[in-house]
XYZ file of N, CA and C in Angstrom:
183
model
N 0.835 -1.186 0.000
C 0.000 0.000 0.000
C 0.877 1.246 0.000
N 0.490 2.210 -0.793
C 1.275 3.433 -0.921
C 0.860 4.412 0.170
N 1.822 4.889 0.908
C 1.515 5.852 1.959
C 1.310 7.238 1.363
N 0.754 8.124 2.142
C 0.476 9.490 1.686
C 1.775 10.213 1.311
N 2.820 10.031 2.112
C 4.093 10.692 1.817
C 4.680 10.209 0.498
N 4.595 8.897 0.257
C 5.123 8.345 -0.996
C 4.340 8.865 -2.186
N 3.021 8.957 -2.030
C 2.178 9.453 -3.105
C 2.518 10.910 -3.432
N 2.671 11.730 -2.400
C 3.037 13.137 -2.604
C 4.398 13.242 -3.283
N 5.339 12.417 -2.845
C 6.684 12.435 -3.433
C 6.637 12.016 -4.901
N 5.835 10.999 -5.206
C 5.692 10.527 -6.573
C 5.114 11.620 -7.481
N 4.101 12.324 -6.970
C 3.504 13.420 -7.734
C 4.501 14.559 -7.941
N 5.292 14.837 -6.910
C 6.305 15.893 -7.008
C 7.350 15.540 -8.070
N 7.792 14.285 -8.087
C 8.782 13.856 -9.073
C 8.196 13.866 -10.484
N 6.936 13.482 -10.600
C 6.267 13.488 -11.898
C 6.196 14.909 -12.456
N 5.825 15.849 -11.594
C 5.738 17.259 -12.015
C 7.123 17.783 -12.402
N 8.130 17.415 -11.637
C 9.497 17.861 -11.932
C 9.964 17.339 -13.286
N 9.634 16.066 -13.596
C 9.997 15.499 -14.894
C 9.310 16.244 -16.037
N 8.038 16.600 -15.827
C 7.315 17.344 -16.865
C 7.965 18.701 -17.106
N 8.298 19.403 -16.029
C 8.929 20.721 -16.151
C 10.307 20.590 -16.781
N 11.080 19.584 -16.383
C 12.402 19.363 -16.978
C 12.293 19.127 -18.477
N 11.268 18.378 -18.885
C 11.052 18.128 -20.308
C 10.749 19.403 -21.069
N 9.934 20.265 -20.479
C 9.613 21.544 -21.127
C 10.842 22.446 -21.201
N 11.615 22.491 -20.122
C 12.830 23.311 -20.120
C 13.827 22.796 -21.156
N 13.929 21.481 -21.294
C 14.825 20.877 -22.277
C 14.410 21.269 -23.689
N 13.103 21.396 -23.922
C 12.599 21.762 -25.247
C 12.634 23.264 -25.508
N 13.213 24.045 -24.593
C 13.419 25.461 -24.859
C 12.441 26.404 -24.201
N 11.564 25.910 -23.333
C 10.630 26.781 -22.627
C 11.351 27.481 -21.478
N 10.875 28.667 -21.109
C 11.403 29.386 -19.956
C 10.257 29.656 -18.986
N 10.580 29.744 -17.704
C 9.559 29.951 -16.681
C 9.127 31.412 -16.685
N 7.798 31.629 -16.750
C 7.230 32.977 -16.698
C 6.772 33.273 -15.279
N 5.951 32.414 -14.706
C 5.519 32.542 -13.309
C 5.609 31.170 -12.644
N 5.755 31.190 -11.330
C 5.879 29.934 -10.591
C 4.560 29.457 -9.994
N 3.684 30.361 -9.630
C 2.418 29.945 -9.020
C 1.281 30.751 -9.609
N 0.535 30.272 -10.562
C 0.609 28.954 -11.183
C 1.819 28.855 -12.115
N 2.290 27.655 -12.340
C 3.479 27.444 -13.152
C 3.149 27.633 -14.631
N 3.750 28.669 -15.212
C 3.541 28.978 -16.627
C 4.913 29.087 -17.282
N 5.076 28.409 -18.416
C 6.320 28.462 -19.175
C 6.027 29.006 -20.559
N 7.044 29.615 -21.198
C 6.848 30.257 -22.495
C 7.960 29.875 -23.456
N 7.565 29.684 -24.714
C 8.534 29.474 -25.792
C 7.972 30.170 -27.017
N 8.553 31.313 -27.350
C 8.034 32.084 -28.477
C 6.628 32.570 -28.192
N 5.683 32.217 -29.075
C 4.288 32.610 -28.881
C 3.506 31.602 -28.056
N 4.116 30.489 -27.691
C 3.397 29.406 -27.031
C 3.572 29.448 -25.514
N 2.452 29.304 -24.801
C 2.474 29.205 -23.347
C 2.113 27.785 -22.942
N 2.776 27.278 -21.917
C 2.458 25.969 -21.356
C 2.145 26.165 -19.877
N 0.968 25.698 -19.455
C 0.537 25.802 -18.068
C 0.374 24.407 -17.499
N 0.908 24.184 -16.294
C 0.745 22.882 -15.648
C -0.406 22.955 -14.666
N -1.441 22.154 -14.940
C -2.619 22.081 -14.080
C -2.826 20.652 -13.630
N -2.549 20.383 -12.372
C -2.821 19.061 -11.813
C -2.222 17.903 -12.575
N -0.980 18.014 -12.990
C -0.333 16.909 -13.682
C -0.566 16.883 -15.174
N -1.264 17.877 -15.701
C -1.534 17.932 -17.130
C -0.966 19.238 -17.691
N -0.384 19.159 -18.887
C 0.191 20.344 -19.524
C -0.812 20.884 -20.538
N -1.147 22.148 -20.398
C -2.051 22.805 -21.341
C -1.252 23.822 -22.151
N -1.355 23.715 -23.472
C -0.648 24.615 -24.366
C -1.631 25.605 -24.968
N -1.165 26.834 -25.198
C -1.975 27.807 -25.925
C -1.060 28.796 -26.641
N -1.531 29.289 -27.775
C -0.796 30.308 -28.508
C -1.289 31.663 -28.048
N -0.355 32.609 -27.858
C -0.725 33.891 -27.277
C -0.942 34.976 -28.326
N -0.288 34.884 -29.460
C -0.391 35.920 -30.467
C -0.813 35.308 -31.801
N -1.488 36.122 -32.588
C -1.870 35.682 -33.918
C -0.690 35.879 -34.848
N -0.432 34.884 -35.661
C 0.675 34.945 -36.606
C 0.289 35.807 -37.798
N 1.140 36.755 -38.149
C 0.849 37.649 -39.267
C 1.917 37.488 -40.342
N 1.489 37.081 -41.506
C 2.422 36.872 -42.635
C 2.290 37.975 -43.647
């Protein structure tokens, strides 16, 4: 049986891996709480273990 501390630690490590992956792909941290990262026009927000992407500006050619 997984204890509460182990579960919290597992979630913390999972979140850290997600953030490390985004940083490796060139994202930079914009705010820490809530955690928002940016790469060019794209924003990535971490919500409860899920990464949500959105484009911030309209591309003009």
